Every structure is written in structure tokens, then in C-alpha cells.
Amino acid sequence: MASPIDKILAGDAPLKLEIGGADWWTVHRGLSPILGTAIHNGHEIRGAVEALLAISDDDRLREEDPFTEFVIRDVPNRIVFHRSRFEVDLNRAREAAVYLSSEQAWGMDIWSEKPAPETVEDSLRVHDDYYSMLRQVLRGLEERHGRFVVLDIHSYNHRRGGPDAAPSDPETAPDINIGTFSMDRERWAHVVEPFIAALRMFEFRGRRMDVRENVAFEGRGEQTRFIHEAFPETGCAVAVELKKFFMDEWTGLPDQAALVAMRAMIRSTLPILEDRLQATR
């Protein structure tokens, strides 16, 4: 049976990255110190885990970050994770990367039968392998360019009350939330602040974007923490949370024009990021 994401994208092939059922992630390397990641983009789940799930495909999709891969396609270096965060969440520490309780998963009951320890460990090995790979990729960027920026792209729901409910208050839900919690903010201010300014100045379908720092989220995820700990002098990791104004979070249907505009917006920041990295002492 086709998954919700397959049905949604049946007429929008350019929005979908073709993958195999056994794929964990895709890495694309280019000549640039900028890396984009979409680690919650995936919807795939291996059979041993899927057989134990109580949560529906639709509910899973609502808490995943579909189309974040599309937004970073013009970033010369890209990493896209293809497995669902409900199998293993790369943006949580290893000990919390498999959701075993509803408290870890927005109050939802995920399991019809709790996974055995060996099933959990199999998922956690993917977490281990991902971070081993990420360290290697980042070391390569460091060796070639001296410094690098990681745009850690995510998305978030703003209609949690239901499909007909009012959206979240814009005061606490900006269009784009920039998270910098684990960053040496003073060291990287000359990179982060021009990046935020460029996002704010981009004309997004006739309007300017509401871009704020550490409002809806603070960037406390595992990936940015890992990067700043492993590469404290050379790595600037920015958590970018996009409010799901580019899709219907309840049906999963995308607004393709909005996604194309968002892709252009991210592309427009690349020369600025590269220029500001050159100024890093």
C-alpha cells in the first residue's frame, strides 16, 4: 500500500528524492564550506519496527519534517536522513533517540507492542553510524576550507489544535526560528547575524519573512550540540526551524510554489555565508 507521502507526491515528482527501501541517508558533496542537513525529512521505517507501531502513517508524517530536503537542494553539501524519527531520532542524544514513552513523543501512544532491547539497539546503531559519518564529512570540510557552516533545517507545526483550529500566536511562532543555544554566539555573530538579515530581506511571495532567534525553539538538538562540541573553533551550526506555512500539516499536502520560494531563499544566503566565513579569525 502506498504511504501518505507517496500519494501526496504522486503528481509532484520534483519534490521527492528517490531512495531505496534499505537506504539510511544520502550525502552530496560539493565545493563549498556550507552544509545543509534534513535529518527529520524521512518517513521510512524498517519492517521490524513498523510491525510494532500503533501510531498511524498520517500521525507520523505530521510530526516529521517533509520537504526540508527540497529546501536545501541548492546547498553544495547536503545530508538527508531517510528513516523516520519514529525509528530513531538523530536530533536527540543516543539514550533518548528511540521514543519508548508517550512523554518522549508529544503525548502520543506510539507502540502496540514495546520493541525488544535488541530492536532498540539496532536503531541506536544507526544513530552511532550517522554521527560517525557526520564527523568524517565535517572533518573533510574543515581540512579543505578551514571553517564551515551547517544549516540544520527542520520544520514545526503551528495548528496543533486541529485542521480547523486557529494557528499558533505569531508572537511565539515566527515564520523562521533560528536556534543558537549551543553556539559560541559571540564568536559566530558575524556569520549568524548577516544570515538572519538576509532571510528577513528576502522577498517571499510579495512579503518579508518573520525571522527571530530562540523564540519557538532554542536549537537544543543533538546535532548542533555535537558539532559545536566536536568542532568548537571551526564549526558554526545553525538550527533553522521553518513554520509549516508551506504545507497543510494535517493532510500533508505541500504548497509547491512556497517550497520553490523557500529553496530560493536558502540559496540566496549561500554567498553571504561563504563571504562571512572568510572573515572569521
C-alpha atoms as an extended CHARMM CRD file, in Angstrom:
* protein
*
       281  EXT
         1         1  MET       CA              0.0000000000        0.0000000000        0.0000000000  PROA      1               0.0000000000
         2         2  ALA       CA              1.3110000000        3.4580000000       -0.9020000000  PROA      2               0.0000000000
         3         3  SER       CA              2.2680000000        5.6360000000        2.0370000000  PROA      3               0.0000000000
         4         4  PRO       CA              0.7000000000        9.0920000000        2.5750000000  PROA      4               0.0000000000
         5         5  ILE       CA              3.8630000000       10.7640000000        1.3470000000  PROA      5               0.0000000000
         6         6  ASP       CA              3.7840000000        8.7310000000       -1.8840000000  PROA      6               0.0000000000
         7         7  LYS       CA              0.1690000000        9.6970000000       -2.5200000000  PROA      7               0.0000000000
         8         8  ILE       CA              0.8610000000       13.3300000000       -1.7970000000  PROA      8               0.0000000000
         9         9  LEU       CA              3.8080000000       13.4790000000       -4.1600000000  PROA      9               0.0000000000
        10        10  ALA       CA              2.3700000000       11.3430000000       -6.9540000000  PROA      10              0.0000000000
        11        11  GLY       CA              1.8440000000       14.4290000000       -9.0920000000  PROA      11              0.0000000000
        12        12  ASP       CA              4.8280000000       16.3640000000       -7.7870000000  PROA      12              0.0000000000
        13        13  ALA       CA              7.8090000000       14.1580000000       -8.5910000000  PROA      13              0.0000000000
        14        14  PRO       CA             10.3440000000       17.0410000000       -8.3830000000  PROA      14              0.0000000000
        15        15  LEU       CA              9.5860000000       17.3680000000       -4.6630000000  PROA      15              0.0000000000
        16        16  LYS       CA             10.5450000000       13.7830000000       -3.9220000000  PROA      16              0.0000000000
        17        17  LEU       CA             14.0450000000       12.3880000000       -3.5980000000  PROA      17              0.0000000000
        18        18  GLU       CA             14.0310000000        8.8500000000       -4.9600000000  PROA      18              0.0000000000
        19        19  ILE       CA             15.5080000000        6.3490000000       -2.4810000000  PROA      19              0.0000000000
        20        20  GLY       CA             15.6640000000        2.6210000000       -1.9250000000  PROA      20              0.0000000000
        21        21  GLY       CA             13.9510000000        0.8290000000        0.9290000000  PROA      21              0.0000000000
        22        22  ALA       CA             17.2660000000       -0.0190000000        2.6010000000  PROA      22              0.0000000000
        23        23  ASP       CA             18.7330000000        3.5000000000        2.3670000000  PROA      23              0.0000000000
        24        24  TRP       CA             19.6460000000        5.2900000000        5.5770000000  PROA      24              0.0000000000
        25        25  TRP       CA             20.8560000000        8.6210000000        4.2640000000  PROA      25              0.0000000000
        26        26  THR       CA             22.1330000000       10.4570000000        1.2080000000  PROA      26              0.0000000000
        27        27  VAL       CA             25.3070000000       12.5520000000        1.2260000000  PROA      27              0.0000000000
        28        28  HSD       CA             26.1080000000       15.0520000000       -1.5310000000  PROA      28              0.0000000000
        29        29  ARG       CA             29.4980000000       16.7750000000       -1.5540000000  PROA      29              0.0000000000
        30        30  GLY       CA             30.3940000000       19.9710000000       -3.3800000000  PROA      30              0.0000000000
        31        31  LEU       CA             32.9990000000       22.7170000000       -3.3830000000  PROA      31              0.0000000000
        32        32  SER       CA             31.7240000000       24.8990000000       -0.5500000000  PROA      32              0.0000000000
        33        33  PRO       CA             32.1200000000       25.2680000000        3.2200000000  PROA      33              0.0000000000
        34        34  ILE       CA             28.3120000000       25.2430000000        3.6490000000  PROA      34              0.0000000000
        35        35  LEU       CA             26.4480000000       22.0500000000        4.5430000000  PROA      35              0.0000000000
        36        36  GLY       CA             22.6620000000       21.6750000000        4.7020000000  PROA      36              0.0000000000
        37        37  THR       CA             21.0270000000       18.8240000000        6.6140000000  PROA      37              0.0000000000
        38        38  ALA       CA             17.4620000000       17.4960000000        6.6950000000  PROA      38              0.0000000000
        39        39  ILE       CA             17.6090000000       14.8470000000        9.4100000000  PROA      39              0.0000000000
        40        40  HSD       CA             13.8540000000       14.6960000000       10.0880000000  PROA      40              0.0000000000
        41        41  ASN       CA             12.8450000000       14.5890000000        6.4170000000  PROA      41              0.0000000000
        42        42  GLY       CA             12.4940000000       10.7910000000        6.3500000000  PROA      42              0.0000000000
        43        43  HSD       CA              9.3180000000        8.7090000000        6.5810000000  PROA      43              0.0000000000
        44        44  GLU       CA             10.6830000000        5.1900000000        6.0330000000  PROA      44              0.0000000000
        45        45  ILE       CA             10.6410000000        2.6200000000        8.8420000000  PROA      45              0.0000000000
        46        46  ARG       CA             12.1640000000       -0.8450000000        8.7490000000  PROA      46              0.0000000000
        47        47  GLY       CA              9.7590000000       -3.7480000000        8.9690000000  PROA      47              0.0000000000
        48        48  ALA       CA             10.7690000000       -4.9660000000       12.4360000000  PROA      48              0.0000000000
        49        49  VAL       CA              9.8370000000       -1.5790000000       13.8990000000  PROA      49              0.0000000000
        50        50  GLU       CA              6.7960000000       -0.8970000000       11.7260000000  PROA      50              0.0000000000
        51        51  ALA       CA              5.1690000000       -4.1530000000       12.8650000000  PROA      51              0.0000000000
        52        52  LEU       CA              5.1580000000       -2.8810000000       16.4680000000  PROA      52              0.0000000000
        53        53  LEU       CA              3.7470000000        0.5890000000       15.8380000000  PROA      53              0.0000000000
        54        54  ALA       CA              0.3250000000        1.7820000000       16.9540000000  PROA      54              0.0000000000
        55        55  ILE       CA              0.7500000000        5.2870000000       15.5320000000  PROA      55              0.0000000000
        56        56  SER       CA             -0.6920000000        5.8240000000       12.0480000000  PROA      56              0.0000000000
        57        57  ASP       CA              1.2860000000        6.9010000000        8.9760000000  PROA      57              0.0000000000
        58        58  ASP       CA             -0.6230000000       10.1930000000        8.9690000000  PROA      58              0.0000000000
        59        59  ASP       CA              0.2420000000       10.9510000000       12.5820000000  PROA      59              0.0000000000
        60        60  ARG       CA              3.8730000000       10.0870000000       11.9730000000  PROA      60              0.0000000000
        61        61  LEU       CA              4.0250000000       12.3210000000        8.9260000000  PROA      61              0.0000000000
        62        62  ARG       CA              2.5680000000       15.2320000000       10.8780000000  PROA      62              0.0000000000
        63        63  GLU       CA              5.4690000000       15.1170000000       13.3410000000  PROA      63              0.0000000000
        64        64  GLU       CA              8.1320000000       14.6240000000       10.6930000000  PROA      64              0.0000000000
        65        65  ASP       CA              9.6800000000       17.3730000000        8.5660000000  PROA      65              0.0000000000
        66        66  PRO       CA              8.6700000000       16.5540000000        4.9920000000  PROA      66              0.0000000000
        67        67  PHE       CA             10.0650000000       18.6870000000        2.1680000000  PROA      67              0.0000000000
        68        68  THR       CA             13.0000000000       20.0220000000        4.2090000000  PROA      68              0.0000000000
        69        69  GLU       CA             15.2110000000       18.0790000000        1.7930000000  PROA      69              0.0000000000
        70        70  PHE       CA             13.7700000000       20.0440000000       -1.1200000000  PROA      70              0.0000000000
        71        71  VAL       CA             14.5930000000       23.3570000000        0.5510000000  PROA      71              0.0000000000
        72        72  ILE       CA             18.3460000000       22.5870000000        0.7210000000  PROA      72              0.0000000000
        73        73  ARG       CA             18.8460000000       21.1690000000       -2.7750000000  PROA      73              0.0000000000
        74        74  ASP       CA             20.9740000000       24.1420000000       -3.8270000000  PROA      74              0.0000000000
        75        75  VAL       CA             23.3310000000       23.8530000000       -0.8500000000  PROA      75              0.0000000000
        76        76  PRO       CA             26.5100000000       22.3190000000       -2.3320000000  PROA      76              0.0000000000
        77        77  ASN       CA             26.9550000000       19.8940000000        0.5780000000  PROA      77              0.0000000000
        78        78  ARG       CA             23.8350000000       18.0730000000        1.7720000000  PROA      78              0.0000000000
        79        79  ILE       CA             22.9120000000       15.2430000000        4.1060000000  PROA      79              0.0000000000
        80        80  VAL       CA             19.3530000000       13.8730000000        4.0830000000  PROA      80              0.0000000000
        81        81  PHE       CA             18.1990000000       11.1780000000        6.5040000000  PROA      81              0.0000000000
        82        82  HSD       CA             15.5760000000        8.8400000000        5.0550000000  PROA      82              0.0000000000
        83        83  ARG       CA             14.3630000000        6.9830000000        8.1410000000  PROA      83              0.0000000000
        84        84  SER       CA             11.5380000000        8.3250000000       10.2770000000  PROA      84              0.0000000000
        85        85  ARG       CA             12.3120000000        9.9610000000       13.5700000000  PROA      85              0.0000000000
        86        86  PHE       CA              9.8830000000        7.3730000000       14.9890000000  PROA      86              0.0000000000
        87        87  GLU       CA             12.5040000000        4.7100000000       14.2580000000  PROA      87              0.0000000000
        88        88  VAL       CA             15.4480000000        6.7480000000       15.5000000000  PROA      88              0.0000000000
        89        89  ASP       CA             15.6490000000       10.4750000000       16.1760000000  PROA      89              0.0000000000
        90        90  LEU       CA             19.0830000000       11.7680000000       15.2040000000  PROA      90              0.0000000000
        91        91  ASN       CA             18.4240000000       15.0900000000       16.9000000000  PROA      91              0.0000000000
        92        92  ARG       CA             18.2260000000       13.5420000000       20.3420000000  PROA      92              0.0000000000
        93        93  ALA       CA             21.0160000000       12.1410000000       22.4600000000  PROA      93              0.0000000000
        94        94  ARG       CA             21.6250000000        8.4320000000       21.9790000000  PROA      94              0.0000000000
        95        95  GLU       CA             19.8700000000        7.4190000000       25.1980000000  PROA      95              0.0000000000
        96        96  ALA       CA             16.6900000000        9.2300000000       24.1090000000  PROA      96              0.0000000000
        97        97  ALA       CA             16.8760000000        8.6320000000       20.3490000000  PROA      97              0.0000000000
        98        98  VAL       CA             14.2180000000        5.8880000000       20.3450000000  PROA      98              0.0000000000
        99        99  TYR       CA             10.8810000000        7.0760000000       21.7220000000  PROA      99              0.0000000000
       100       100  LEU       CA              9.8680000000        4.4940000000       24.3160000000  PROA      100             0.0000000000
       101       101  SER       CA              7.2010000000        6.5010000000       26.1420000000  PROA      101             0.0000000000
       102       102  SER       CA              4.4580000000        8.9190000000       25.1850000000  PROA      102             0.0000000000
       103       103  GLU       CA              6.2600000000       11.6360000000       27.1530000000  PROA      103             0.0000000000
       104       104  GLN       CA              9.0640000000       11.4680000000       24.5860000000  PROA      104             0.0000000000
       105       105  ALA       CA              6.6290000000       11.8360000000       21.6870000000  PROA      105             0.0000000000
       106       106  TRP       CA              4.2140000000       14.7280000000       22.2370000000  PROA      106             0.0000000000
       107       107  GLY       CA              1.9190000000       12.5670000000       24.3910000000  PROA      107             0.0000000000
       108       108  MET       CA              1.1880000000       10.0780000000       21.6080000000  PROA      108             0.0000000000
       109       109  ASP       CA              0.9590000000        6.3330000000       22.1500000000  PROA      109             0.0000000000
       110       110  ILE       CA              3.4430000000        5.0090000000       19.6190000000  PROA      110             0.0000000000
       111       111  TRP       CA              3.6560000000        1.2910000000       20.2930000000  PROA      111             0.0000000000
       112       112  SER       CA              1.1540000000       -1.5270000000       20.1070000000  PROA      112             0.0000000000
       113       113  GLU       CA              3.9970000000       -3.6380000000       21.4870000000  PROA      113             0.0000000000
       114       114  LYS       CA              7.1640000000       -2.2060000000       23.0020000000  PROA      114             0.0000000000
       115       115  PRO       CA             10.2820000000       -3.0650000000       20.9800000000  PROA      115             0.0000000000
       116       116  ALA       CA             12.6800000000       -5.6130000000       22.3930000000  PROA      116             0.0000000000
       117       117  PRO       CA             16.0680000000       -4.3250000000       23.6060000000  PROA      117             0.0000000000
       118       118  GLU       CA             17.8090000000       -5.7820000000       20.5650000000  PROA      118             0.0000000000
       119       119  THR       CA             15.3960000000       -3.9490000000       18.2430000000  PROA      119             0.0000000000
       120       120  VAL       CA             16.1050000000       -0.6950000000       20.0460000000  PROA      120             0.0000000000
       121       121  GLU       CA             19.8340000000       -1.3410000000       19.8620000000  PROA      121             0.0000000000
       122       122  ASP       CA             19.6240000000       -1.9100000000       16.1120000000  PROA      122             0.0000000000
       123       123  SER       CA             18.0690000000        1.5370000000       15.7660000000  PROA      123             0.0000000000
       124       124  LEU       CA             20.6560000000        3.1080000000       18.0360000000  PROA      124             0.0000000000
       125       125  ARG       CA             23.4460000000        1.6930000000       15.8970000000  PROA      125             0.0000000000
       126       126  VAL       CA             22.0910000000        3.8060000000       13.0560000000  PROA      126             0.0000000000
       127       127  HSD       CA             22.4210000000        6.8240000000       15.3640000000  PROA      127             0.0000000000
       128       128  ASP       CA             26.0360000000        5.8320000000       16.0790000000  PROA      128             0.0000000000
       129       129  ASP       CA             26.8200000000        5.3310000000       12.3980000000  PROA      129             0.0000000000
       130       130  TYR       CA             25.2410000000        8.6350000000       11.4270000000  PROA      130             0.0000000000
       131       131  TYR       CA             27.3620000000       10.6340000000       13.8430000000  PROA      131             0.0000000000
       132       132  SER       CA             30.4840000000        8.7620000000       12.7780000000  PROA      132             0.0000000000
       133       133  MET       CA             29.6990000000        9.6860000000        9.1720000000  PROA      133             0.0000000000
       134       134  LEU       CA             28.8880000000       13.2930000000       10.0890000000  PROA      134             0.0000000000
       135       135  ARG       CA             32.2000000000       13.7120000000       11.9110000000  PROA      135             0.0000000000
       136       136  GLN       CA             34.0290000000       12.4420000000        8.8290000000  PROA      136             0.0000000000
       137       137  VAL       CA             32.1560000000       14.7840000000        6.4720000000  PROA      137             0.0000000000
       138       138  LEU       CA             32.7560000000       17.7840000000        8.7060000000  PROA      138             0.0000000000
       139       139  ARG       CA             36.4120000000       16.9370000000        9.1300000000  PROA      139             0.0000000000
       140       140  GLY       CA             36.7010000000       16.9450000000        5.3460000000  PROA      140             0.0000000000
       141       141  LEU       CA             35.0990000000       20.4050000000        5.1600000000  PROA      141             0.0000000000
       142       142  GLU       CA             37.4050000000       21.6330000000        7.8990000000  PROA      142             0.0000000000
       143       143  GLU       CA             40.5110000000       20.3000000000        6.1330000000  PROA      143             0.0000000000
       144       144  ARG       CA             39.5440000000       21.8370000000        2.7980000000  PROA      144             0.0000000000
       145       145  HSD       CA             38.0680000000       25.1710000000        3.9120000000  PROA      145             0.0000000000
       146       146  GLY       CA             39.2920000000       25.7680000000        7.4630000000  PROA      146             0.0000000000
       147       147  ARG       CA             35.7860000000       26.6190000000        8.7310000000  PROA      147             0.0000000000
       148       148  PHE       CA             32.2580000000       25.6040000000        7.8280000000  PROA      148             0.0000000000
       149       149  VAL       CA             28.5920000000       26.4040000000        8.4560000000  PROA      149             0.0000000000
       150       150  VAL       CA             25.8930000000       23.7560000000        8.9250000000  PROA      150             0.0000000000
       151       151  LEU       CA             22.2900000000       24.7670000000        8.2340000000  PROA      151             0.0000000000
       152       152  ASP       CA             20.3420000000       22.2300000000       10.3050000000  PROA      152             0.0000000000
       153       153  ILE       CA             16.9150000000       22.5240000000        8.6580000000  PROA      153             0.0000000000
       154       154  HSD       CA             13.7190000000       21.4840000000       10.4590000000  PROA      154             0.0000000000
       155       155  SER       CA             10.0480000000       22.4420000000       10.4140000000  PROA      155             0.0000000000
       156       156  TYR       CA              7.3720000000       22.8050000000       13.0760000000  PROA      156             0.0000000000
       157       157  ASN       CA              3.6060000000       22.6100000000       13.3870000000  PROA      157             0.0000000000
       158       158  HSD       CA              1.5400000000       25.6690000000       14.1700000000  PROA      158             0.0000000000
       159       159  ARG       CA             -2.0010000000       24.2310000000       14.0510000000  PROA      159             0.0000000000
       160       160  ARG       CA             -1.7620000000       21.6180000000       16.7620000000  PROA      160             0.0000000000
       161       161  GLY       CA             -5.3590000000       22.1890000000       17.8340000000  PROA      161             0.0000000000
       162       162  GLY       CA             -6.6600000000       20.5300000000       14.6530000000  PROA      162             0.0000000000
       163       163  PRO       CA             -7.1370000000       21.2690000000       10.9460000000  PROA      163             0.0000000000
       164       164  ASP       CA             -9.7910000000       23.9100000000       11.6130000000  PROA      164             0.0000000000
       165       165  ALA       CA             -8.2020000000       25.4110000000       14.7270000000  PROA      165             0.0000000000
       166       166  ALA       CA             -6.6280000000       28.8370000000       14.8030000000  PROA      166             0.0000000000
       167       167  PRO       CA             -2.8720000000       28.8640000000       14.1810000000  PROA      167             0.0000000000
       168       168  SER       CA             -0.3870000000       29.4880000000       16.9550000000  PROA      168             0.0000000000
       169       169  ASP       CA              0.0700000000       33.0710000000       18.0870000000  PROA      169             0.0000000000
       170       170  PRO       CA              2.5980000000       34.6690000000       15.7010000000  PROA      170             0.0000000000
       171       171  GLU       CA              4.2310000000       36.3150000000       18.7010000000  PROA      171             0.0000000000
       172       172  THR       CA              5.5670000000       32.9210000000       19.7450000000  PROA      172             0.0000000000
       173       173  ALA       CA              5.6440000000       31.2590000000       16.3190000000  PROA      173             0.0000000000
       174       174  PRO       CA              7.7970000000       33.1560000000       13.7950000000  PROA      174             0.0000000000
       175       175  ASP       CA              7.9490000000       32.0770000000       10.1600000000  PROA      175             0.0000000000
       176       176  ILE       CA             11.5590000000       31.0950000000       10.7210000000  PROA      176             0.0000000000
       177       177  ASN       CA             13.0820000000       30.4030000000       14.1150000000  PROA      177             0.0000000000
       178       178  ILE       CA             16.8730000000       30.4760000000       14.3710000000  PROA      178             0.0000000000
       179       179  GLY       CA             18.2600000000       28.3870000000       17.2400000000  PROA      179             0.0000000000
       180       180  THR       CA             21.6910000000       29.2100000000       18.6300000000  PROA      180             0.0000000000
       181       181  PHE       CA             21.6510000000       27.7040000000       22.1430000000  PROA      181             0.0000000000
       182       182  SER       CA             24.8030000000       25.5680000000       21.8650000000  PROA      182             0.0000000000
       183       183  MET       CA             26.7330000000       28.0690000000       19.7540000000  PROA      183             0.0000000000
       184       184  ASP       CA             29.5180000000       30.3790000000       20.8870000000  PROA      184             0.0000000000
       185       185  ARG       CA             27.2680000000       33.2470000000       19.8670000000  PROA      185             0.0000000000
       186       186  GLU       CA             29.9130000000       35.9630000000       20.1560000000  PROA      186             0.0000000000
       187       187  ARG       CA             32.4020000000       34.0300000000       18.0420000000  PROA      187             0.0000000000
       188       188  TRP       CA             29.9030000000       33.4340000000       15.2380000000  PROA      188             0.0000000000
       189       189  ALA       CA             27.8700000000       36.6620000000       15.3970000000  PROA      189             0.0000000000
       190       190  HSD       CA             29.4480000000       37.9620000000       12.1780000000  PROA      190             0.0000000000
       191       191  VAL       CA             28.0730000000       34.8620000000       10.3910000000  PROA      191             0.0000000000
       192       192  VAL       CA             24.7050000000       34.3610000000       12.0940000000  PROA      192             0.0000000000
       193       193  GLU       CA             23.5130000000       37.9570000000       12.0850000000  PROA      193             0.0000000000
       194       194  PRO       CA             24.0310000000       38.5400000000        8.3270000000  PROA      194             0.0000000000
       195       195  PHE       CA             22.3210000000       35.1940000000        7.7000000000  PROA      195             0.0000000000
       196       196  ILE       CA             19.2710000000       36.2890000000        9.7050000000  PROA      196             0.0000000000
       197       197  ALA       CA             19.2850000000       39.6870000000        7.9830000000  PROA      197             0.0000000000
       198       198  ALA       CA             19.3760000000       38.0260000000        4.5420000000  PROA      198             0.0000000000
       199       199  LEU       CA             16.3830000000       35.8330000000        5.4030000000  PROA      199             0.0000000000
       200       200  ARG       CA             14.4610000000       38.8910000000        6.5970000000  PROA      200             0.0000000000
       201       201  MET       CA             15.2620000000       40.8500000000        3.4480000000  PROA      201             0.0000000000
       202       202  PHE       CA             14.2800000000       38.1110000000        1.0170000000  PROA      202             0.0000000000
       203       203  GLU       CA             11.0270000000       38.9230000000       -0.7870000000  PROA      203             0.0000000000
       204       204  PHE       CA              8.9890000000       35.8140000000       -0.1560000000  PROA      204             0.0000000000
       205       205  ARG       CA              5.9980000000       35.8260000000       -2.4970000000  PROA      205             0.0000000000
       206       206  GLY       CA              5.4490000000       39.5240000000       -2.0220000000  PROA      206             0.0000000000
       207       207  ARG       CA              6.2070000000       39.7840000000        1.6830000000  PROA      207             0.0000000000
       208       208  ARG       CA              9.0700000000       39.6940000000        4.1690000000  PROA      208             0.0000000000
       209       209  MET       CA              9.6080000000       36.7790000000        6.4870000000  PROA      209             0.0000000000
       210       210  ASP       CA              9.3030000000       36.9950000000       10.2600000000  PROA      210             0.0000000000
       211       211  VAL       CA             12.6930000000       35.6450000000       11.3390000000  PROA      211             0.0000000000
       212       212  ARG       CA             13.6160000000       35.6000000000       15.0250000000  PROA      212             0.0000000000
       213       213  GLU       CA             16.1490000000       33.9050000000       17.2410000000  PROA      213             0.0000000000
       214       214  ASN       CA             15.4100000000       31.4400000000       20.0570000000  PROA      214             0.0000000000
       215       215  VAL       CA             11.6600000000       32.1300000000       20.2540000000  PROA      215             0.0000000000
       216       216  ALA       CA              9.7540000000       28.9360000000       19.4130000000  PROA      216             0.0000000000
       217       217  PHE       CA             12.8990000000       26.8010000000       19.7580000000  PROA      217             0.0000000000
       218       218  GLU       CA             16.4120000000       27.4580000000       21.0120000000  PROA      218             0.0000000000
       219       219  GLY       CA             18.4230000000       24.9920000000       18.9600000000  PROA      219             0.0000000000
       220       220  ARG       CA             18.9800000000       22.4860000000       21.7670000000  PROA      220             0.0000000000
       221       221  GLY       CA             19.0650000000       19.4800000000       19.4340000000  PROA      221             0.0000000000
       222       222  GLU       CA             21.7740000000       16.8410000000       19.4510000000  PROA      222             0.0000000000
       223       223  GLN       CA             23.2070000000       17.6210000000       16.0250000000  PROA      223             0.0000000000
       224       224  THR       CA             24.1070000000       21.2530000000       16.6880000000  PROA      224             0.0000000000
       225       225  ARG       CA             25.3880000000       20.3220000000       20.1590000000  PROA      225             0.0000000000
       226       226  PHE       CA             27.5920000000       17.6080000000       18.6670000000  PROA      226             0.0000000000
       227       227  ILE       CA             29.0080000000       19.9300000000       16.0110000000  PROA      227             0.0000000000
       228       228  HSD       CA             29.8680000000       22.6980000000       18.4440000000  PROA      228             0.0000000000
       229       229  GLU       CA             31.4590000000       20.2400000000       20.8410000000  PROA      229             0.0000000000
       230       230  ALA       CA             33.4410000000       18.3620000000       18.1870000000  PROA      230             0.0000000000
       231       231  PHE       CA             34.4680000000       21.4450000000       16.1620000000  PROA      231             0.0000000000
       232       232  PRO       CA             34.4620000000       24.3250000000       18.6850000000  PROA      232             0.0000000000
       233       233  GLU       CA             36.7950000000       26.5980000000       16.7220000000  PROA      233             0.0000000000
       234       234  THR       CA             35.7790000000       25.8140000000       13.1530000000  PROA      234             0.0000000000
       235       235  GLY       CA             32.1140000000       24.7240000000       13.0570000000  PROA      235             0.0000000000
       236       236  CYS       CA             29.0910000000       27.0290000000       13.1280000000  PROA      236             0.0000000000
       237       237  ALA       CA             25.8440000000       25.0150000000       13.2780000000  PROA      237             0.0000000000
       238       238  VAL       CA             22.5810000000       26.9640000000       12.9420000000  PROA      238             0.0000000000
       239       239  ALA       CA             19.2640000000       25.2950000000       13.7640000000  PROA      239             0.0000000000
       240       240  VAL       CA             16.6820000000       26.6070000000       11.2930000000  PROA      240             0.0000000000
       241       241  GLU       CA             13.0390000000       25.8370000000       12.1350000000  PROA      241             0.0000000000
       242       242  LEU       CA             10.5670000000       26.6200000000        9.3540000000  PROA      242             0.0000000000
       243       243  LYS       CA              6.9510000000       27.0260000000       10.3880000000  PROA      243             0.0000000000
       244       244  LYS       CA              4.7950000000       24.7340000000        8.2370000000  PROA      244             0.0000000000
       245       245  PHE       CA              3.1630000000       27.5770000000        6.3160000000  PROA      245             0.0000000000
       246       246  PHE       CA              4.4410000000       25.7830000000        3.1660000000  PROA      246             0.0000000000
       247       247  MET       CA              2.0810000000       22.8270000000        3.6160000000  PROA      247             0.0000000000
       248       248  ASP       CA             -1.0900000000       21.6480000000        5.3070000000  PROA      248             0.0000000000
       249       249  GLU       CA              0.2730000000       19.9150000000        8.3760000000  PROA      249             0.0000000000
       250       250  TRP       CA             -2.9160000000       17.8310000000        8.7710000000  PROA      250             0.0000000000
       251       251  THR       CA             -3.2090000000       16.4690000000        5.2310000000  PROA      251             0.0000000000
       252       252  GLY       CA              0.4870000000       16.6790000000        4.3740000000  PROA      252             0.0000000000
       253       253  LEU       CA             -0.2840000000       18.4680000000        1.1100000000  PROA      253             0.0000000000
       254       254  PRO       CA              2.5300000000       20.8260000000        0.0590000000  PROA      254             0.0000000000
       255       255  ASP       CA              2.3250000000       24.3070000000       -1.4120000000  PROA      255             0.0000000000
       256       256  GLN       CA              4.8230000000       23.7870000000       -4.2140000000  PROA      256             0.0000000000
       257       257  ALA       CA              5.1640000000       27.4950000000       -5.0080000000  PROA      257             0.0000000000
       258       258  ALA       CA              6.0200000000       28.2110000000       -1.3790000000  PROA      258             0.0000000000
       259       259  LEU       CA              8.6040000000       25.4230000000       -1.3590000000  PROA      259             0.0000000000
       260       260  VAL       CA             10.2320000000       26.7760000000       -4.5160000000  PROA      260             0.0000000000
       261       261  ALA       CA             10.3980000000       30.2230000000       -2.9130000000  PROA      261             0.0000000000
       262       262  MET       CA             11.8950000000       28.7830000000        0.2760000000  PROA      262             0.0000000000
       263       263  ARG       CA             14.5250000000       26.9480000000       -1.7430000000  PROA      263             0.0000000000
       264       264  ALA       CA             15.4150000000       30.2080000000       -3.4620000000  PROA      264             0.0000000000
       265       265  MET       CA             15.5720000000       31.9510000000       -0.1030000000  PROA      265             0.0000000000
       266       266  ILE       CA             18.0990000000       29.4560000000        1.2870000000  PROA      266             0.0000000000
       267       267  ARG       CA             20.0760000000       29.6280000000       -1.9610000000  PROA      267             0.0000000000
       268       268  SER       CA             20.2650000000       33.4210000000       -1.6700000000  PROA      268             0.0000000000
       269       269  THR       CA             22.0770000000       33.1790000000        1.6820000000  PROA      269             0.0000000000
       270       270  LEU       CA             24.9350000000       30.9780000000        0.4610000000  PROA      270             0.0000000000
       271       271  PRO       CA             27.2120000000       33.7490000000       -0.9210000000  PROA      271             0.0000000000
       272       272  ILE       CA             26.6970000000       35.7190000000        2.2920000000  PROA      272             0.0000000000
       273       273  LEU       CA             27.6150000000       32.7620000000        4.4940000000  PROA      273             0.0000000000
       274       274  GLU       CA             30.6900000000       31.9660000000        2.4360000000  PROA      274             0.0000000000
       275       275  ASP       CA             31.8070000000       35.5950000000        2.4960000000  PROA      275             0.0000000000
       276       276  ARG       CA             31.3780000000       35.9080000000        6.2510000000  PROA      276             0.0000000000
       277       277  LEU       CA             33.2710000000       32.6760000000        6.8790000000  PROA      277             0.0000000000
       278       278  GLN       CA             36.2260000000       34.2210000000        5.0760000000  PROA      278             0.0000000000
       279       279  ALA       CA             36.1960000000       36.9710000000        7.6940000000  PROA      279             0.0000000000
       280       280  THR       CA             36.4050000000       34.5060000000       10.6030000000  PROA      280             0.0000000000
       281       281  ARG       CA             39.6340000000       34.8540000000       12.5330000000  PROA      281             0.0000000000
